[in-house]
CSV table of N, CA and C in Angstrom, one decimal:
chain,number,residue,atom,x,y,z
A,1,MET,N,-56.7,-6.7,-1.0
A,1,MET,CA,-55.6,-7.6,-0.8
A,1,MET,C,-54.7,-7.0,0.3
A,2,ASP,N,-54.4,-7.8,1.2
A,2,ASP,CA,-53.5,-7.4,2.4
A,2,ASP,C,-52.1,-7.8,2.1
A,3,PHE,N,-51.2,-6.9,2.0
A,3,PHE,CA,-49.8,-7.2,1.7
A,3,PHE,C,-49.0,-7.1,3.0
A,4,GLY,N,-49.7,-6.9,4.1
A,4,GLY,CA,-49.0,-6.8,5.4
A,4,GLY,C,-48.1,-5.6,5.6
A,5,PHE,N,-48.5,-4.5,5.0
A,5,PHE,CA,-47.7,-3.2,5.1
A,5,PHE,C,-47.8,-2.6,6.5
A,6,THR,N,-46.7,-2.0,6.9
A,6,THR,CA,-46.6,-1.2,8.1
A,6,THR,C,-46.2,0.2,7.6
A,7,LEU,N,-46.7,1.2,8.3
A,7,LEU,CA,-46.5,2.6,7.9
A,7,LEU,C,-45.3,3.1,8.7
A,8,ARG,N,-44.3,3.7,8.0
A,8,ARG,CA,-43.2,4.4,8.7
A,8,ARG,C,-43.0,5.7,8.1
A,9,GLU,N,-43.1,6.8,8.9
A,9,GLU,CA,-42.8,8.1,8.4
A,9,GLU,C,-41.3,8.2,8.3
A,10,THR,N,-40.8,8.7,7.2
A,10,THR,CA,-39.4,8.8,6.9
A,10,THR,C,-39.0,10.2,6.5
A,11,THR,N,-37.7,10.4,6.2
A,11,THR,CA,-37.3,11.7,5.8
A,11,THR,C,-37.2,11.8,4.2
A,12,ALA,N,-37.2,13.0,3.7
A,12,ALA,CA,-37.1,13.2,2.3
A,12,ALA,C,-35.7,12.6,1.8
A,13,ARG,N,-34.7,12.6,2.6
A,13,ARG,CA,-33.4,12.1,2.2
A,13,ARG,C,-33.4,10.6,1.9
A,14,GLU,N,-34.3,9.9,2.5
A,14,GLU,CA,-34.4,8.4,2.2
A,14,GLU,C,-35.2,8.1,1.0
A,15,PHE,N,-35.9,9.1,0.5
A,15,PHE,CA,-36.9,8.9,-0.6
A,15,PHE,C,-36.3,9.3,-1.9
A,16,ASP,N,-36.1,8.4,-2.9
A,16,ASP,CA,-35.5,8.7,-4.2
A,16,ASP,C,-36.7,8.5,-5.2
A,17,PRO,N,-37.4,9.5,-5.5
A,17,PRO,CA,-38.6,9.3,-6.4
A,17,PRO,C,-38.3,9.1,-7.9
A,18,GLY,N,-37.1,9.2,-8.3
A,18,GLY,CA,-36.8,9.0,-9.7
A,18,GLY,C,-36.2,10.2,-10.4
A,19,ALA,N,-36.9,10.7,-11.4
A,19,ALA,CA,-36.3,11.6,-12.3
A,19,ALA,C,-36.6,13.1,-12.1
A,20,GLU,N,-37.1,13.5,-10.9
A,20,GLU,CA,-37.4,14.8,-10.7
A,20,GLU,C,-36.2,15.7,-10.5
A,21,PRO,N,-36.3,17.0,-10.8
A,21,PRO,CA,-35.2,17.9,-10.7
A,21,PRO,C,-34.6,18.0,-9.3
A,22,GLU,N,-33.3,17.8,-9.2
A,22,GLU,CA,-32.7,17.7,-7.9
A,22,GLU,C,-33.0,19.0,-7.0
A,23,GLU,N,-32.9,20.2,-7.6
A,23,GLU,CA,-33.1,21.4,-6.9
A,23,GLU,C,-34.5,21.5,-6.3
A,24,ILE,N,-35.5,20.9,-6.9
A,24,ILE,CA,-36.9,20.9,-6.4
A,24,ILE,C,-37.0,19.9,-5.3
A,25,LEU,N,-36.3,18.8,-5.4
A,25,LEU,CA,-36.4,17.8,-4.3
A,25,LEU,C,-35.5,17.9,-3.2
A,26,ALA,N,-34.8,19.0,-3.1
A,26,ALA,CA,-33.9,19.3,-2.0
A,26,ALA,C,-34.7,19.1,-0.7
A,27,ASP,N,-34.1,18.6,0.3
A,27,ASP,CA,-34.8,18.4,1.6
A,27,ASP,C,-35.2,19.7,2.2
A,28,ARG,N,-36.5,20.0,2.2
A,28,ARG,CA,-37.0,21.3,2.7
A,28,ARG,C,-37.2,21.4,4.2
A,29,GLY,N,-37.3,20.2,4.8
A,29,GLY,CA,-37.5,20.2,6.2
A,29,GLY,C,-39.0,20.1,6.5
A,30,ASP,N,-39.9,20.5,5.6
A,30,ASP,CA,-41.3,20.4,5.9
A,30,ASP,C,-42.0,19.4,5.0
A,31,ASP,N,-41.3,18.8,4.1
A,31,ASP,CA,-41.9,17.7,3.3
A,31,ASP,C,-42.2,16.6,4.2
A,32,ARG,N,-43.3,15.8,3.9
A,32,ARG,CA,-43.6,14.6,4.6
A,32,ARG,C,-43.5,13.5,3.6
A,33,VAL,N,-42.9,12.4,4.1
A,33,VAL,CA,-42.7,11.2,3.3
A,33,VAL,C,-43.3,10.0,4.2
A,34,CYS,N,-44.2,9.3,3.5
A,34,CYS,CA,-44.7,8.1,4.2
A,34,CYS,C,-44.3,6.9,3.4
A,35,LEU,N,-43.7,5.9,4.1
A,35,LEU,CA,-43.2,4.7,3.5
A,35,LEU,C,-44.0,3.5,4.0
A,36,TRP,N,-44.8,2.8,3.1
A,36,TRP,CA,-45.5,1.7,3.5
A,36,TRP,C,-44.6,0.5,3.1
A,37,GLU,N,-44.1,-0.2,4.2
A,37,GLU,CA,-43.2,-1.3,4.0
A,37,GLU,C,-43.8,-2.6,4.1
A,38,SER,N,-43.2,-3.6,3.5
A,38,SER,CA,-43.7,-5.0,3.5
A,38,SER,C,-42.4,-5.9,3.7
A,39,SER,N,-42.6,-7.0,4.3
A,39,SER,CA,-41.5,-7.9,4.4
A,39,SER,C,-41.1,-8.5,3.1
A,40,SER,N,-41.9,-8.3,2.0
A,40,SER,CA,-41.6,-8.8,0.7
A,40,SER,C,-40.9,-7.7,-0.1
A,41,ILE,N,-39.9,-8.1,-0.9
A,41,ILE,CA,-39.3,-7.1,-1.7
A,41,ILE,C,-40.1,-6.7,-2.9
A,42,HIS,N,-41.2,-7.4,-3.1
A,42,HIS,CA,-42.1,-7.2,-4.2
A,42,HIS,C,-43.3,-6.2,-4.0
A,43,TYR,N,-43.4,-5.7,-2.8
A,43,TYR,CA,-44.5,-4.8,-2.5
A,43,TYR,C,-44.0,-3.6,-1.6
A,44,GLY,N,-44.4,-2.4,-1.9
A,44,GLY,CA,-44.1,-1.3,-1.1
A,44,GLY,C,-44.6,0.0,-1.8
A,45,ILE,N,-44.9,1.0,-1.0
A,45,ILE,CA,-45.4,2.3,-1.5
A,45,ILE,C,-44.7,3.4,-0.7
A,46,VAL,N,-44.3,4.4,-1.4
A,46,VAL,CA,-43.7,5.6,-0.8
A,46,VAL,C,-44.3,6.8,-1.4
A,47,THR,N,-44.8,7.7,-0.5
A,47,THR,CA,-45.4,8.9,-0.9
A,47,THR,C,-44.8,10.1,-0.3
A,48,ARG,N,-44.5,11.2,-1.1
A,48,ARG,CA,-43.9,12.4,-0.6
A,48,ARG,C,-44.9,13.6,-0.8
A,49,PHE,N,-45.1,14.4,0.2
A,49,PHE,CA,-45.9,15.6,0.1
A,49,PHE,C,-45.0,16.8,0.1
A,50,THR,N,-45.1,17.6,-0.9
A,50,THR,CA,-44.3,18.8,-1.1
A,50,THR,C,-45.1,20.0,-1.4
A,51,ARG,N,-44.8,21.1,-0.8
A,51,ARG,CA,-45.3,22.4,-1.1
A,51,ARG,C,-44.3,23.1,-2.0
A,52,LEU,N,-44.7,23.5,-3.2
A,52,LEU,CA,-43.8,24.1,-4.2
A,52,LEU,C,-44.1,25.6,-4.2
A,53,ASP,N,-43.1,26.4,-4.7
A,53,ASP,CA,-43.4,27.8,-5.0
A,53,ASP,C,-44.0,27.8,-6.4
A,54,PRO,N,-44.6,28.9,-6.9
A,54,PRO,CA,-45.2,28.9,-8.2
A,54,PRO,C,-44.3,28.5,-9.3
A,55,ALA,N,-43.1,29.0,-9.3
A,55,ALA,CA,-42.1,28.6,-10.4
A,55,ALA,C,-41.8,27.1,-10.4
A,56,GLU,N,-41.6,26.6,-9.2
A,56,GLU,CA,-41.3,25.1,-9.1
A,56,GLU,C,-42.5,24.3,-9.6
A,57,ALA,N,-43.7,24.8,-9.2
A,57,ALA,CA,-44.9,24.0,-9.7
A,57,ALA,C,-45.0,24.0,-11.2
A,58,GLU,N,-44.7,25.1,-11.9
A,58,GLU,CA,-44.7,25.1,-13.3
A,58,GLU,C,-43.7,24.2,-13.9
A,59,THR,N,-42.5,24.2,-13.3
A,59,THR,CA,-41.4,23.3,-13.8
A,59,THR,C,-41.8,21.8,-13.7
A,60,VAL,N,-42.4,21.5,-12.5
A,60,VAL,CA,-42.8,20.1,-12.3
A,60,VAL,C,-44.0,19.7,-13.2
A,61,ARG,N,-44.9,20.7,-13.4
A,61,ARG,CA,-46.1,20.4,-14.3
A,61,ARG,C,-45.6,20.2,-15.7
A,62,GLY,N,-44.6,21.0,-16.2
A,62,GLY,CA,-44.1,20.8,-17.5
A,62,GLY,C,-43.3,19.4,-17.7
A,63,MET,N,-42.5,19.1,-16.7
A,63,MET,CA,-41.8,17.9,-16.7
A,63,MET,C,-42.7,16.7,-16.7
A,64,LEU,N,-43.7,16.7,-15.9
A,64,LEU,CA,-44.7,15.6,-15.8
A,64,LEU,C,-45.5,15.5,-17.1
A,65,GLY,N,-45.9,16.6,-17.6
A,65,GLY,CA,-46.7,16.7,-18.8
A,65,GLY,C,-46.0,16.1,-20.0
A,66,SER,N,-44.7,16.2,-20.0
A,66,SER,CA,-43.9,15.7,-21.1
A,66,SER,C,-43.3,14.3,-20.9
A,67,SER,N,-43.7,13.6,-19.8
A,67,SER,CA,-43.1,12.4,-19.4
A,67,SER,C,-43.7,11.2,-20.2
A,68,GLY,N,-44.7,11.4,-20.9
A,68,GLY,CA,-45.3,10.3,-21.7
A,68,GLY,C,-46.2,9.4,-21.0
A,69,GLY,N,-46.6,9.7,-19.8
A,69,GLY,CA,-47.5,8.9,-19.1
A,69,GLY,C,-49.0,9.3,-19.3
A,70,ASP,N,-49.9,8.7,-18.6
A,70,ASP,CA,-51.3,9.0,-18.7
A,70,ASP,C,-51.6,10.2,-17.7
A,71,THR,N,-52.7,10.9,-17.9
A,71,THR,CA,-53.2,11.9,-17.0
A,71,THR,C,-54.6,11.8,-16.8
A,72,GLU,N,-55.1,12.3,-15.7
A,72,GLU,CA,-56.5,12.5,-15.4
A,72,GLU,C,-56.7,13.7,-14.5
A,73,GLU,N,-57.8,14.4,-14.7
A,73,GLU,CA,-58.2,15.4,-13.8
A,73,GLU,C,-58.8,14.8,-12.6
A,74,LEU,N,-58.4,15.3,-11.4
A,74,LEU,CA,-58.9,14.6,-10.2
A,74,LEU,C,-59.0,15.7,-9.1
A,75,LEU,N,-60.2,15.9,-8.6
A,75,LEU,CA,-60.4,16.8,-7.4
A,75,LEU,C,-59.7,18.1,-7.5
A,76,GLY,N,-59.8,18.8,-8.6
A,76,GLY,CA,-59.2,20.1,-8.8
A,76,GLY,C,-57.8,20.2,-9.2
A,77,GLY,N,-57.2,19.0,-9.5
A,77,GLY,CA,-55.8,19.0,-9.9
A,77,GLY,C,-55.6,18.0,-11.0
A,78,THR,N,-54.4,17.7,-11.3
A,78,THR,CA,-54.0,16.7,-12.4
A,78,THR,C,-53.2,15.6,-11.8
A,79,ARG,N,-53.5,14.4,-12.1
A,79,ARG,CA,-52.8,13.2,-11.7
A,79,ARG,C,-52.0,12.7,-13.0
A,80,TYR,N,-50.7,12.5,-12.9
A,80,TYR,CA,-49.9,11.9,-13.9
A,80,TYR,C,-49.5,10.6,-13.4
A,81,PHE,N,-49.6,9.5,-14.3
A,81,PHE,CA,-49.3,8.2,-13.8
A,81,PHE,C,-48.7,7.3,-14.9
A,82,GLN,N,-47.9,6.3,-14.5
A,82,GLN,CA,-47.3,5.3,-15.4
A,82,GLN,C,-47.2,4.0,-14.6
A,83,THR,N,-47.3,2.9,-15.3
A,83,THR,CA,-47.1,1.6,-14.8
A,83,THR,C,-46.2,0.8,-15.7
A,84,THR,N,-45.3,0.1,-15.1
A,84,THR,CA,-44.3,-0.7,-15.9
A,84,THR,C,-44.3,-2.1,-15.3
A,85,VAL,N,-44.3,-3.1,-16.2
A,85,VAL,CA,-44.2,-4.5,-15.8
A,85,VAL,C,-42.9,-5.0,-16.3
A,86,THR,N,-42.1,-5.6,-15.4
A,86,THR,CA,-40.8,-6.2,-15.7
A,86,THR,C,-41.1,-7.7,-15.8
A,87,PRO,N,-41.0,-8.3,-16.9
A,87,PRO,CA,-41.2,-9.8,-17.0
A,87,PRO,C,-40.2,-10.6,-16.2
A,88,ALA,N,-40.7,-11.7,-15.7
A,88,ALA,CA,-39.8,-12.6,-14.9
A,88,ALA,C,-38.5,-12.9,-15.6
A,89,ALA,N,-38.5,-13.0,-16.9
A,89,ALA,CA,-37.2,-13.3,-17.6
A,89,ALA,C,-36.2,-12.2,-17.5
A,90,ASP,N,-36.7,-11.0,-17.3
A,90,ASP,CA,-35.8,-9.8,-17.2
A,90,ASP,C,-35.6,-9.4,-15.7
A,91,SER,N,-36.2,-10.0,-14.8
A,91,SER,CA,-36.1,-9.7,-13.4
A,91,SER,C,-35.0,-10.4,-12.7
A,92,VAL,N,-34.3,-9.8,-11.8
A,92,VAL,CA,-33.2,-10.4,-11.1
A,92,VAL,C,-33.6,-11.6,-10.2
A,93,ASP,N,-34.9,-11.6,-9.8
A,93,ASP,CA,-35.3,-12.7,-9.0
A,93,ASP,C,-36.3,-13.7,-9.7
A,94,GLY,N,-36.5,-13.5,-11.0
A,94,GLY,CA,-37.3,-14.4,-11.7
A,94,GLY,C,-38.8,-14.3,-11.5
A,95,VAL,N,-39.3,-13.1,-11.1
A,95,VAL,CA,-40.7,-12.9,-10.8
A,95,VAL,C,-41.2,-11.7,-11.6
A,96,ASP,N,-42.4,-11.8,-12.2
A,96,ASP,CA,-43.0,-10.7,-12.9
A,96,ASP,C,-43.1,-9.6,-11.8
A,97,THR,N,-42.7,-8.4,-12.1
A,97,THR,CA,-42.8,-7.3,-11.2
A,97,THR,C,-43.5,-6.1,-11.8
A,98,GLU,N,-44.5,-5.6,-11.1
A,98,GLU,CA,-45.2,-4.4,-11.6
A,98,GLU,C,-44.8,-3.2,-10.7
A,99,SER,N,-44.4,-2.1,-11.3
A,99,SER,CA,-44.1,-0.9,-10.5
A,99,SER,C,-44.7,0.3,-11.2
A,100,GLY,N,-44.8,1.4,-10.5
A,100,GLY,CA,-45.4,2.6,-11.1
A,100,GLY,C,-45.2,3.8,-10.3
A,101,ARG,N,-45.7,4.9,-10.9
A,101,ARG,CA,-45.5,6.2,-10.3
A,101,ARG,C,-46.9,7.0,-10.5
A,102,SER,N,-47.2,7.8,-9.5
A,102,SER,CA,-48.3,8.7,-9.6
A,102,SER,C,-47.9,10.0,-9.0
A,103,ASP,N,-48.1,11.0,-9.8
A,103,ASP,CA,-47.8,12.4,-9.3
A,103,ASP,C,-49.0,13.2,-9.5
A,104,TYR,N,-49.4,13.9,-8.4
A,104,TYR,CA,-50.6,14.7,-8.4
A,104,TYR,C,-50.2,16.2,-8.1
A,105,LEU,N,-50.7,17.1,-8.9
A,105,LEU,CA,-50.4,18.5,-8.7
A,105,LEU,C,-51.7,19.2,-8.7
A,106,ARG,N,-51.9,20.0,-7.6
A,106,ARG,CA,-53.0,20.9,-7.5
A,106,ARG,C,-52.5,22.2,-6.9
A,107,GLY,N,-52.5,23.3,-7.7
A,107,GLY,CA,-51.8,24.5,-7.3
A,107,GLY,C,-50.4,24.3,-7.0
A,108,GLU,N,-50.0,24.5,-5.8
A,108,GLU,CA,-48.5,24.3,-5.4
A,108,GLU,C,-48.3,23.0,-4.6
A,109,LEU,N,-49.3,22.2,-4.5
A,109,LEU,CA,-49.2,20.9,-3.8
A,109,LEU,C,-48.8,19.8,-4.7
A,110,TRP,N,-47.7,19.1,-4.4
A,110,TRP,CA,-47.3,18.0,-5.2
A,110,TRP,C,-47.3,16.7,-4.3
A,111,ILE,N,-48.0,15.7,-4.7
A,111,ILE,CA,-48.0,14.4,-4.0
A,111,ILE,C,-47.4,13.4,-5.0
A,112,SER,N,-46.3,12.9,-4.6
A,112,SER,CA,-45.5,12.0,-5.5
A,112,SER,C,-45.4,10.6,-4.9
A,113,THR,N,-46.0,9.6,-5.6
A,113,THR,CA,-46.0,8.3,-5.1
A,113,THR,C,-45.3,7.3,-6.0
A,114,ARG,N,-44.6,6.4,-5.5
A,114,ARG,CA,-43.9,5.3,-6.2
A,114,ARG,C,-44.3,4.0,-5.5
A,115,TRP,N,-44.5,3.0,-6.3
A,115,TRP,CA,-44.9,1.7,-5.8
A,115,TRP,C,-44.4,0.6,-6.5
A,116,ILE,N,-44.3,-0.6,-5.9
A,116,ILE,CA,-43.9,-1.8,-6.5
A,116,ILE,C,-44.9,-2.9,-6.0
A,117,GLY,N,-45.3,-3.7,-6.9
A,117,GLY,CA,-46.3,-4.7,-6.5
A,117,GLY,C,-47.7,-4.2,-7.1
A,118,GLY,N,-48.8,-4.7,-6.6
A,118,GLY,CA,-50.1,-4.3,-7.1
A,118,GLY,C,-50.3,-2.8,-7.0
A,119,ALA,N,-50.9,-2.2,-8.0
A,119,ALA,CA,-51.2,-0.8,-8.0
A,119,ALA,C,-52.2,-0.5,-6.9
A,120,PRO,N,-52.0,0.5,-6.0
A,120,PRO,CA,-53.0,0.8,-5.0
A,120,PRO,C,-54.2,1.5,-5.5
A,121,SER,N,-55.2,0.9,-5.8
A,121,SER,CA,-56.4,1.5,-6.4
A,121,SER,C,-57.0,2.5,-5.5
A,122,GLY,N,-57.2,3.7,-6.0
A,122,GLY,CA,-57.9,4.8,-5.3
A,122,GLY,C,-57.0,5.5,-4.3
A,123,TYR,N,-55.7,5.2,-4.2
A,123,TYR,CA,-54.8,5.7,-3.2
A,123,TYR,C,-54.7,7.2,-3.2
A,124,THR,N,-54.5,7.8,-4.4
A,124,THR,CA,-54.3,9.2,-4.4
A,124,THR,C,-55.6,9.9,-4.1
A,125,ARG,N,-56.8,9.4,-4.6
A,125,ARG,CA,-58.1,10.0,-4.2
A,125,ARG,C,-58.3,9.9,-2.7
A,126,ASP,N,-58.0,8.8,-2.1
A,126,ASP,CA,-58.2,8.7,-0.7
A,126,ASP,C,-57.4,9.7,0.1
A,127,ILE,N,-56.1,9.9,-0.3
A,127,ILE,CA,-55.3,10.9,0.3
A,127,ILE,C,-55.9,12.3,0.2
A,128,LEU,N,-56.4,12.7,-1.0
A,128,LEU,CA,-56.9,14.0,-1.3
A,128,LEU,C,-58.2,14.2,-0.5
A,129,GLU,N,-59.0,13.2,-0.4
A,129,GLU,CA,-60.3,13.3,0.4
A,129,GLU,C,-60.0,13.6,1.9
A,130,HIS,N,-58.9,13.1,2.4
A,130,HIS,CA,-58.5,13.3,3.8
A,130,HIS,C,-57.8,14.6,4.0
A,131,LEU,N,-57.3,15.2,2.9
A,131,LEU,CA,-56.6,16.5,3.1
A,131,LEU,C,-57.6,17.7,3.1
A,132,ASP,N,-58.6,17.5,2.3
A,132,ASP,CA,-59.6,18.6,2.2
A,132,ASP,C,-60.4,18.8,3.4
């Protein structure tokens, strides 16, 4: 499905991934954030790549492990993910809206993705296969 996305690299300051600890998400200067934008408010993907120190990695791992989402082992790491559907009756614009998050940890690498619209099938795997 083509949503007409364009890729824009952005700064960590523009990216609010949700509930992560503020001290871990401080703008490090070497984080990379990719924002896939669409002209529709119903579709978009933002991904942040962060190198953590060992203590931060354990903090994030514990936080994600207790978040109540699903997990899967993937290419030497763990992917934590959740999907939420907001029914049209509860939506400000009257449209069913699907959103979600996917966090991947391998060692001290954290790939954090948030999306709205259709879930990007295989997105994290594709990223990992290009990093290796």
